[in-house]
CSV table of C-alpha atoms in Angstrom, one decimal:
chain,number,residue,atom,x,y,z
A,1,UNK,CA,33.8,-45.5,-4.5
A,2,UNK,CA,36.2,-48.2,-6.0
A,3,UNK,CA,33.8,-49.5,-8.2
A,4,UNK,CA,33.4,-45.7,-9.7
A,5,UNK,CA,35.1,-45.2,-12.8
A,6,UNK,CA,37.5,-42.2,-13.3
A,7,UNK,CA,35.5,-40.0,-14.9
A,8,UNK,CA,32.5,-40.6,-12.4
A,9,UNK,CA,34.8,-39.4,-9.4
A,10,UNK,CA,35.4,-36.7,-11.7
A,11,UNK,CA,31.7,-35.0,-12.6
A,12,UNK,CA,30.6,-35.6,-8.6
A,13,UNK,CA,33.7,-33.3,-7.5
A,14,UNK,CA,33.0,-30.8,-10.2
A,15,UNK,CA,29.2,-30.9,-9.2
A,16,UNK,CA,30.3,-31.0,-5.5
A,17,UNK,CA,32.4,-28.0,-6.3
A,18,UNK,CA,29.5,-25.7,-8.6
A,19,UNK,CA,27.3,-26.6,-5.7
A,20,UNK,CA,29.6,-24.7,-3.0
A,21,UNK,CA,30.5,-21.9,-5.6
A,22,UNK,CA,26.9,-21.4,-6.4
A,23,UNK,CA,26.1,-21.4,-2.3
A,24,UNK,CA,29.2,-18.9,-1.8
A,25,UNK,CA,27.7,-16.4,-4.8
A,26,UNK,CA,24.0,-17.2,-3.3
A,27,UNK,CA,25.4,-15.9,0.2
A,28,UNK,CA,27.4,-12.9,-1.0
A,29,UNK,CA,24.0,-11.7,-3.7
A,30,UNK,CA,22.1,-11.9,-0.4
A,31,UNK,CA,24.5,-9.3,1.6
A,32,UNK,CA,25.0,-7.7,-1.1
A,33,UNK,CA,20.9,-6.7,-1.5
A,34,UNK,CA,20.4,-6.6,2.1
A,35,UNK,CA,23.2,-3.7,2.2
A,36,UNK,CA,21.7,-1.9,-0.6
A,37,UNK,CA,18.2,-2.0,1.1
A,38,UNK,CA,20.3,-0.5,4.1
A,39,UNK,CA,21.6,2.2,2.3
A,40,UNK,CA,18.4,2.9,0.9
A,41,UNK,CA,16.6,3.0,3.6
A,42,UNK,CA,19.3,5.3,5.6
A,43,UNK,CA,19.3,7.5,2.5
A,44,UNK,CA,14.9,7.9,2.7
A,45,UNK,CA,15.6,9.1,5.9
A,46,UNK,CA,17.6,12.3,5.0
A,47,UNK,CA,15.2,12.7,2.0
A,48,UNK,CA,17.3,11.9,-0.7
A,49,UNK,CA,14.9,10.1,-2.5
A,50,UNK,CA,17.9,9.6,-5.7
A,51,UNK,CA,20.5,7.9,-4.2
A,52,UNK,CA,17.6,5.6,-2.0
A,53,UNK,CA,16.8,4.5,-5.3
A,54,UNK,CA,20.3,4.5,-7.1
A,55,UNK,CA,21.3,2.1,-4.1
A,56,UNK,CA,18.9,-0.2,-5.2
A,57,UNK,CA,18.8,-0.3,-9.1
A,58,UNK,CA,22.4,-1.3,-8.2
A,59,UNK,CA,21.2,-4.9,-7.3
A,60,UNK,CA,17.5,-4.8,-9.4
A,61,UNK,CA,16.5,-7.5,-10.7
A,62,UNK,CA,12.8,-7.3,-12.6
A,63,UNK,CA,11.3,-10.8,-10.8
A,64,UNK,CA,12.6,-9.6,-7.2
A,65,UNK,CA,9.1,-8.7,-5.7
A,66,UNK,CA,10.8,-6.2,-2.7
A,67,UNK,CA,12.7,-3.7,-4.6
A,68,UNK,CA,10.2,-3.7,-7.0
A,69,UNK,CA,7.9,-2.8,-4.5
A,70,UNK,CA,10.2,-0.5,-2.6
A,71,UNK,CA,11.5,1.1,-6.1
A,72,UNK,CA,7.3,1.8,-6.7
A,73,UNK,CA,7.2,4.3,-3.1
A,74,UNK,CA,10.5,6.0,-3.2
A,75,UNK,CA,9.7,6.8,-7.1
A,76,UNK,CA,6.8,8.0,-5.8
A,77,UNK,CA,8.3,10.3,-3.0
A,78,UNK,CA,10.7,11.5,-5.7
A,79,UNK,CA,7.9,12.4,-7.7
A,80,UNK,CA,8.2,10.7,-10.5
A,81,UNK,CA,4.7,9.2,-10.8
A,82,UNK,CA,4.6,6.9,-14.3
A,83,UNK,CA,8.1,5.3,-13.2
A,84,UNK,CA,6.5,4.8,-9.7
A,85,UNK,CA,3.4,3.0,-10.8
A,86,UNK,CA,5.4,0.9,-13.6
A,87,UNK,CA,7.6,-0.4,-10.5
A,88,UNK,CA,4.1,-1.4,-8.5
A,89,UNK,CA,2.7,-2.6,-11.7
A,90,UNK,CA,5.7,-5.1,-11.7
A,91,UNK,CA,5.1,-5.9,-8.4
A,92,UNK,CA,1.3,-6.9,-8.9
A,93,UNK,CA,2.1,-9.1,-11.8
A,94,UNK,CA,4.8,-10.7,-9.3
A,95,UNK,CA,2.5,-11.2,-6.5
A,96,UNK,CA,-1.0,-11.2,-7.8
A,97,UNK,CA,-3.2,-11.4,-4.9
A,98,UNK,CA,-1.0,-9.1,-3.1
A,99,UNK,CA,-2.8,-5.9,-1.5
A,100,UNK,CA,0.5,-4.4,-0.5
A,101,UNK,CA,1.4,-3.5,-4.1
A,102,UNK,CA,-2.2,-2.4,-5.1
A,103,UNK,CA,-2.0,0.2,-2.2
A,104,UNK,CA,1.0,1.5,-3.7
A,105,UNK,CA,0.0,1.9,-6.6
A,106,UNK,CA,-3.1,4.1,-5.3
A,107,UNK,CA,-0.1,6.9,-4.3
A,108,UNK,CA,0.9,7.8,-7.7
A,109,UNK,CA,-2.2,7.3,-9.7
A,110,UNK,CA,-4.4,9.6,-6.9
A,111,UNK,CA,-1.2,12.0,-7.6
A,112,UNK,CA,-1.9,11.7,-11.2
A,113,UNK,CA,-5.8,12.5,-10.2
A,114,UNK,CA,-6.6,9.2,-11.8
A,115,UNK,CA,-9.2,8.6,-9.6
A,116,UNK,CA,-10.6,6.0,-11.7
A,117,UNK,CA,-8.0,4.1,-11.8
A,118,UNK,CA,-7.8,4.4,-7.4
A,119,UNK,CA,-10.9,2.6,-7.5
A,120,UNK,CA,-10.4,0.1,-9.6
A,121,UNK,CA,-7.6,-0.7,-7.3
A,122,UNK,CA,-9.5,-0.2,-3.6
A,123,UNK,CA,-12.0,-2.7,-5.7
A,124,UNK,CA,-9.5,-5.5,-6.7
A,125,UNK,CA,-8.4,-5.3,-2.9
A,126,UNK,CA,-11.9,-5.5,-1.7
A,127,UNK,CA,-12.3,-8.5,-3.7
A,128,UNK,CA,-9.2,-10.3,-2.2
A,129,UNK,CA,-10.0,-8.7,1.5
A,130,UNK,CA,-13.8,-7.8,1.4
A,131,UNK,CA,-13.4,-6.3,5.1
A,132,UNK,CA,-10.2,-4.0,4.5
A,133,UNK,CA,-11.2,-1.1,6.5
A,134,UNK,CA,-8.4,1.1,5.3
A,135,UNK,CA,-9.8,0.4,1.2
A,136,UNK,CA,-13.6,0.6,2.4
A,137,UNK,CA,-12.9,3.9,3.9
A,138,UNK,CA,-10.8,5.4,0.8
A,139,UNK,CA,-13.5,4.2,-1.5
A,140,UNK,CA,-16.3,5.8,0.6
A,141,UNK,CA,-13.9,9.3,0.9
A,142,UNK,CA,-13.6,9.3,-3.0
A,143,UNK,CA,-17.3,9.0,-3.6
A,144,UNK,CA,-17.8,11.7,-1.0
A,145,UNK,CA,-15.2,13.7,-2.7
A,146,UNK,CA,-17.3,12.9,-6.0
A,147,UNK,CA,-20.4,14.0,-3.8
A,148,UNK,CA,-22.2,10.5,-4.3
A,149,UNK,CA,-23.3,10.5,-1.1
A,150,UNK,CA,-25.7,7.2,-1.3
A,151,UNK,CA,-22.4,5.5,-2.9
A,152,UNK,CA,-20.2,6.8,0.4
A,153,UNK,CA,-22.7,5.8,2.8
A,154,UNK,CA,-22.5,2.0,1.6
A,155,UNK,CA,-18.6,2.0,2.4
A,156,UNK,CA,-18.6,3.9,5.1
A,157,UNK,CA,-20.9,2.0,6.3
A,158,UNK,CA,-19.5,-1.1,6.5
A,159,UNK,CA,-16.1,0.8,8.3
A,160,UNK,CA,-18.1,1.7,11.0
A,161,UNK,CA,-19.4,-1.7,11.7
A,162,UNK,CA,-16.2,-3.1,11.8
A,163,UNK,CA,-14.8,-0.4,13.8
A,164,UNK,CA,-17.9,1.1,15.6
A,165,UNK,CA,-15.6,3.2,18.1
A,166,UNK,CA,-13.5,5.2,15.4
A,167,UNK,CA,-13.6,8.8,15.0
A,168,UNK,CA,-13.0,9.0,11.1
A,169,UNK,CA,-15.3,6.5,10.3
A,170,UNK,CA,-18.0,8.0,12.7
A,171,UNK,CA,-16.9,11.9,11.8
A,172,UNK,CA,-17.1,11.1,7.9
A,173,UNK,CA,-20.7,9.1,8.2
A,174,UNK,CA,-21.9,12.5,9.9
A,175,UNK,CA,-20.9,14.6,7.3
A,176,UNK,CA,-22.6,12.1,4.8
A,177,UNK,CA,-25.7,11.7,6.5
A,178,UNK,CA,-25.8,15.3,6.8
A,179,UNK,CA,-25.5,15.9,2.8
A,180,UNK,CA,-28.2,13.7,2.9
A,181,UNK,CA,-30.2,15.4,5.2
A,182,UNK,CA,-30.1,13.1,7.8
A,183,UNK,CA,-29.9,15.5,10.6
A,184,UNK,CA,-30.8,13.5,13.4
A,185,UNK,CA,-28.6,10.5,12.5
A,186,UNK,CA,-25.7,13.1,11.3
A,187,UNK,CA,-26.2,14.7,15.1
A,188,UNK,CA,-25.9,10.6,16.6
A,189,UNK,CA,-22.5,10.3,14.4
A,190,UNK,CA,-20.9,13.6,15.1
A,191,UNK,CA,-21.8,12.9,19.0
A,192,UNK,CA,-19.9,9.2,18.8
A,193,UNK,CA,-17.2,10.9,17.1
A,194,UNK,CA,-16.9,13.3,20.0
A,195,UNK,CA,-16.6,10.3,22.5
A,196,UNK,CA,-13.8,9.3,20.7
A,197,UNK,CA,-12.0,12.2,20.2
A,198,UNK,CA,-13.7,15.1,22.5
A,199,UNK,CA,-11.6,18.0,20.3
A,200,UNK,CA,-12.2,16.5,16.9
A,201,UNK,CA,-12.8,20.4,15.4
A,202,UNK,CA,-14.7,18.3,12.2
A,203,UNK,CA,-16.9,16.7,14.3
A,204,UNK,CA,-17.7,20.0,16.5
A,205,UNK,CA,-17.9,21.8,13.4
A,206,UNK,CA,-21.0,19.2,12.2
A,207,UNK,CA,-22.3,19.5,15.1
A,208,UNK,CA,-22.9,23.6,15.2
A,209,UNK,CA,-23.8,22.9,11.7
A,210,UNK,CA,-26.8,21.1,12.5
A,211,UNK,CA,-28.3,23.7,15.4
Protein backbone atom coordinates (compact mmCIF):
# COMPACT_ATOMS: atom_id res chain seq x y z
CA UNK A 1 0.00 0.00 0.00
CA UNK A 2 3.00 2.51 0.52
CA UNK A 3 4.36 1.92 -2.63
CA UNK A 4 0.82 2.93 -4.29
CA UNK A 5 0.73 6.21 -5.55
CA UNK A 6 -2.12 8.74 -4.60
CA UNK A 7 -4.22 8.43 -7.19
CA UNK A 8 -4.05 4.53 -7.20
CA UNK A 9 -5.43 4.46 -3.51
CA UNK A 10 -7.80 6.73 -5.07
CA UNK A 11 -9.61 4.57 -8.25
CA UNK A 12 -9.49 1.19 -5.79
CA UNK A 13 -11.73 3.14 -3.08
CA UNK A 14 -13.94 4.49 -5.78
CA UNK A 15 -14.17 0.97 -7.39
CA UNK A 16 -14.45 -0.49 -3.82
CA UNK A 17 -17.21 1.95 -3.36
CA UNK A 18 -19.36 1.38 -7.13
CA UNK A 19 -18.87 -2.22 -6.13
CA UNK A 20 -20.97 -1.91 -2.77
CA UNK A 21 -23.45 0.68 -4.37
CA UNK A 22 -24.04 -1.52 -7.26
CA UNK A 23 -24.55 -4.74 -4.62
CA UNK A 24 -26.90 -2.41 -2.50
CA UNK A 25 -29.11 -1.42 -5.88
CA UNK A 26 -28.70 -5.27 -6.96
CA UNK A 27 -30.31 -6.20 -3.51
CA UNK A 28 -33.09 -3.65 -3.31
CA UNK A 29 -34.05 -4.44 -7.57
CA UNK A 30 -34.31 -8.01 -6.25
CA UNK A 31 -37.07 -7.17 -3.36
CA UNK A 32 -38.35 -4.88 -5.21
CA UNK A 33 -39.37 -7.69 -8.22
CA UNK A 34 -39.96 -10.38 -5.76
CA UNK A 35 -42.68 -7.92 -4.12
CA UNK A 36 -44.27 -7.12 -7.31
CA UNK A 37 -44.46 -10.92 -8.17
CA UNK A 38 -46.20 -10.96 -4.68
CA UNK A 39 -48.69 -8.59 -5.40
CA UNK A 40 -49.35 -10.06 -8.56
CA UNK A 41 -49.83 -13.14 -7.62
CA UNK A 42 -52.23 -12.10 -4.52
CA UNK A 43 -54.01 -9.90 -7.01
CA UNK A 44 -54.66 -13.36 -9.70
CA UNK A 45 -56.18 -14.74 -6.81
CA UNK A 46 -59.16 -12.28 -6.41
CA UNK A 47 -59.31 -12.20 -10.26
CA UNK A 48 -58.09 -9.00 -11.06
CA UNK A 49 -56.22 -9.90 -13.83
CA UNK A 50 -55.30 -5.63 -14.34
CA UNK A 51 -53.65 -4.75 -11.48
CA UNK A 52 -51.71 -8.62 -11.45
CA UNK A 53 -50.29 -7.23 -14.44
CA UNK A 54 -49.91 -3.45 -13.63
CA UNK A 55 -47.81 -4.80 -10.53
CA UNK A 56 -45.53 -6.20 -12.69
CA UNK A 57 -44.97 -3.82 -15.80
CA UNK A 58 -43.92 -1.76 -12.77
CA UNK A 59 -40.53 -3.66 -12.61
CA UNK A 60 -40.58 -5.13 -16.60
CA UNK A 61 -37.80 -5.36 -18.06
CA UNK A 62 -37.92 -7.06 -21.85
CA UNK A 63 -34.68 -9.67 -21.23
CA UNK A 64 -36.24 -10.82 -17.68
CA UNK A 65 -37.52 -14.41 -18.82
CA UNK A 66 -40.22 -14.66 -15.54
CA UNK A 67 -42.36 -11.73 -16.03
CA UNK A 68 -42.28 -12.18 -19.40
CA UNK A 69 -43.51 -15.43 -19.02
CA UNK A 70 -45.94 -14.56 -16.19
CA UNK A 71 -47.03 -11.29 -18.20
CA UNK A 72 -47.86 -13.98 -21.36
CA UNK A 73 -50.74 -16.11 -18.81
CA UNK A 74 -52.30 -13.24 -16.89
CA UNK A 75 -52.62 -11.37 -20.49
CA UNK A 76 -54.12 -14.34 -21.35
CA UNK A 77 -56.70 -14.63 -18.38
CA UNK A 78 -57.49 -10.95 -18.98
CA UNK A 79 -58.26 -11.72 -22.41
CA UNK A 80 -56.24 -10.00 -24.23
CA UNK A 81 -54.84 -12.64 -26.59
CA UNK A 82 -52.14 -10.81 -29.30
CA UNK A 83 -50.55 -8.96 -26.14
CA UNK A 84 -50.56 -12.45 -24.34
CA UNK A 85 -48.77 -14.37 -27.07
CA UNK A 86 -46.27 -11.25 -27.86
CA UNK A 87 -45.20 -11.63 -23.94
CA UNK A 88 -44.64 -15.67 -24.57
CA UNK A 89 -43.14 -14.90 -27.86
CA UNK A 90 -40.48 -12.86 -25.84
CA UNK A 91 -40.09 -15.49 -23.63
CA UNK A 92 -39.26 -18.19 -26.38
CA UNK A 93 -36.73 -15.96 -27.89
CA UNK A 94 -35.32 -15.66 -24.21
CA UNK A 95 -35.20 -19.21 -23.49
CA UNK A 96 -35.25 -21.10 -26.68
CA UNK A 97 -35.45 -24.67 -25.87
CA UNK A 98 -37.86 -23.83 -23.23
CA UNK A 99 -41.32 -25.92 -23.27
CA UNK A 100 -42.70 -23.75 -20.52
CA UNK A 101 -43.17 -20.74 -22.83
CA UNK A 102 -44.29 -22.81 -25.90
CA UNK A 103 -47.18 -24.19 -23.75
CA UNK A 104 -48.22 -20.78 -22.98
CA UNK A 105 -48.30 -19.67 -25.92
CA UNK A 106 -50.73 -22.71 -27.05
CA UNK A 107 -53.52 -20.71 -24.56
CA UNK A 108 -54.02 -17.70 -26.56
CA UNK A 109 -53.43 -18.85 -30.04
CA UNK A 110 -56.09 -22.07 -29.38
CA UNK A 111 -58.30 -18.89 -28.07
CA UNK A 112 -57.58 -17.21 -31.28
CA UNK A 113 -58.67 -20.78 -33.07
CA UNK A 114 -55.22 -20.75 -34.62
CA UNK A 115 -54.96 -24.25 -34.48
CA UNK A 116 -52.26 -24.22 -36.80
CA UNK A 117 -50.25 -22.37 -35.15
CA UNK A 118 -51.01 -24.95 -31.61
CA UNK A 119 -49.40 -27.46 -33.54
CA UNK A 120 -46.61 -26.02 -34.71
CA UNK A 121 -45.98 -25.44 -31.17
CA UNK A 122 -46.94 -29.11 -29.50
CA UNK A 123 -44.40 -29.97 -32.56
CA UNK A 124 -41.33 -27.78 -31.58
CA UNK A 125 -41.98 -29.27 -27.96
CA UNK A 126 -42.01 -32.73 -29.28
CA UNK A 127 -38.87 -32.11 -30.81
CA UNK A 128 -37.11 -30.91 -27.61
CA UNK A 129 -39.18 -33.63 -25.39
CA UNK A 130 -40.17 -36.40 -27.96
CA UNK A 131 -42.05 -38.24 -24.87
CA UNK A 132 -44.21 -35.11 -23.49
CA UNK A 133 -47.31 -36.83 -22.76
CA UNK A 134 -49.22 -33.70 -22.02
CA UNK A 135 -48.17 -32.28 -26.00
CA UNK A 136 -48.68 -35.98 -27.57
CA UNK A 137 -52.02 -36.01 -26.17
CA UNK A 138 -53.11 -32.26 -27.28
CA UNK A 139 -51.76 -33.08 -30.68
CA UNK A 140 -53.71 -36.39 -30.93
CA UNK A 141 -57.15 -34.33 -29.36
CA UNK A 142 -56.64 -31.69 -32.19
CA UNK A 143 -56.41 -34.17 -35.01
CA UNK A 144 -59.44 -35.94 -33.52
CA UNK A 145 -61.17 -32.62 -33.24
CA UNK A 146 -60.00 -32.25 -37.16
CA UNK A 147 -61.48 -35.90 -37.47
CA UNK A 148 -58.12 -37.34 -38.73
CA UNK A 149 -58.52 -40.23 -36.98
CA UNK A 150 -55.26 -42.29 -38.42
CA UNK A 151 -53.31 -38.86 -37.52
CA UNK A 152 -54.82 -39.18 -33.61
CA UNK A 153 -54.23 -42.69 -33.26
CA UNK A 154 -50.32 -42.21 -33.88
CA UNK A 155 -50.27 -39.64 -30.78
CA UNK A 156 -52.44 -41.16 -28.82
CA UNK A 157 -50.76 -43.92 -29.24
CA UNK A 158 -47.69 -43.28 -28.01
CA UNK A 159 -49.59 -41.60 -24.56
CA UNK A 160 -50.88 -44.75 -23.82
CA UNK A 161 -47.71 -46.55 -23.96
CA UNK A 162 -46.18 -44.26 -21.77
CA UNK A 163 -49.01 -44.19 -19.43
CA UNK A 164 -50.87 -47.50 -20.09
CA UNK A 165 -53.14 -47.07 -16.84
CA UNK A 166 -54.66 -43.61 -17.74
CA UNK A 167 -58.26 -42.97 -18.34
CA UNK A 168 -57.98 -40.05 -20.97
CA UNK A 169 -55.47 -41.63 -22.90
CA UNK A 170 -57.32 -45.00 -22.83
CA UNK A 171 -61.04 -43.25 -23.06
CA UNK A 172 -59.81 -40.97 -26.17
CA UNK A 173 -58.00 -44.18 -28.08
CA UNK A 174 -61.64 -45.79 -27.74
CA UNK A 175 -63.37 -43.19 -29.23
CA UNK A 176 -60.72 -43.15 -32.10
CA UNK A 177 -60.65 -46.72 -32.78
CA UNK A 178 -64.23 -46.55 -32.79
CA UNK A 179 -64.37 -43.79 -35.69
CA UNK A 180 -62.36 -46.18 -37.22
CA UNK A 181 -64.42 -48.89 -36.83
CA UNK A 182 -62.39 -50.75 -34.58
CA UNK A 183 -65.06 -52.10 -32.49
CA UNK A 184 -63.43 -54.75 -30.81
CA UNK A 185 -60.29 -52.85 -29.93
CA UNK A 186 -62.63 -49.52 -29.09
CA UNK A 187 -64.60 -52.14 -26.58
CA UNK A 188 -60.76 -53.27 -24.98
CA UNK A 189 -60.00 -49.33 -24.53
CA UNK A 190 -63.28 -48.14 -23.18
CA UNK A 191 -63.08 -51.39 -20.67
CA UNK A 192 -59.33 -50.16 -19.41
CA UNK A 193 -60.69 -46.89 -19.09
CA UNK A 194 -63.37 -48.22 -16.86
CA UNK A 195 -60.75 -49.84 -14.49
CA UNK A 196 -59.39 -46.68 -14.16
CA UNK A 197 -62.16 -44.65 -13.53
CA UNK A 198 -65.30 -47.08 -13.04
CA UNK A 199 -67.89 -43.85 -13.55
CA UNK A 200 -66.05 -42.30 -16.49
CA UNK A 201 -69.71 -41.40 -18.27
CA UNK A 202 -67.42 -41.10 -21.77
CA UNK A 203 -66.12 -44.25 -21.48
CA UNK A 204 -69.69 -45.91 -20.48
CA UNK A 205 -71.10 -43.95 -23.14
CA UNK A 206 -68.59 -45.85 -25.78
CA UNK A 207 -69.24 -48.64 -24.43
CA UNK A 208 -73.33 -48.70 -24.98
CA UNK A 209 -72.30 -47.35 -28.19
CA UNK A 210 -70.74 -50.25 -29.40
CA UNK A 211 -73.68 -53.03 -28.25
Amino acid sequence: MENMKKSQIVTVIAALAALFITFKVTAQTHEEIKEAFRLSYQYEGSAEYEKSIEALRKVYNENAYEINVRLGWLSYLSGNFNESMAYYNRAIKIMPYAIEPKFGIAFPASAMGNWDFVLNQYDKILEINPNNSIALFRTGMIYYGRKDYQKAKEYLQKVINLFPFDYDGLNMMGWTYTFLGNKNEARIMFQKALYANPSGQSALEGLKNLK
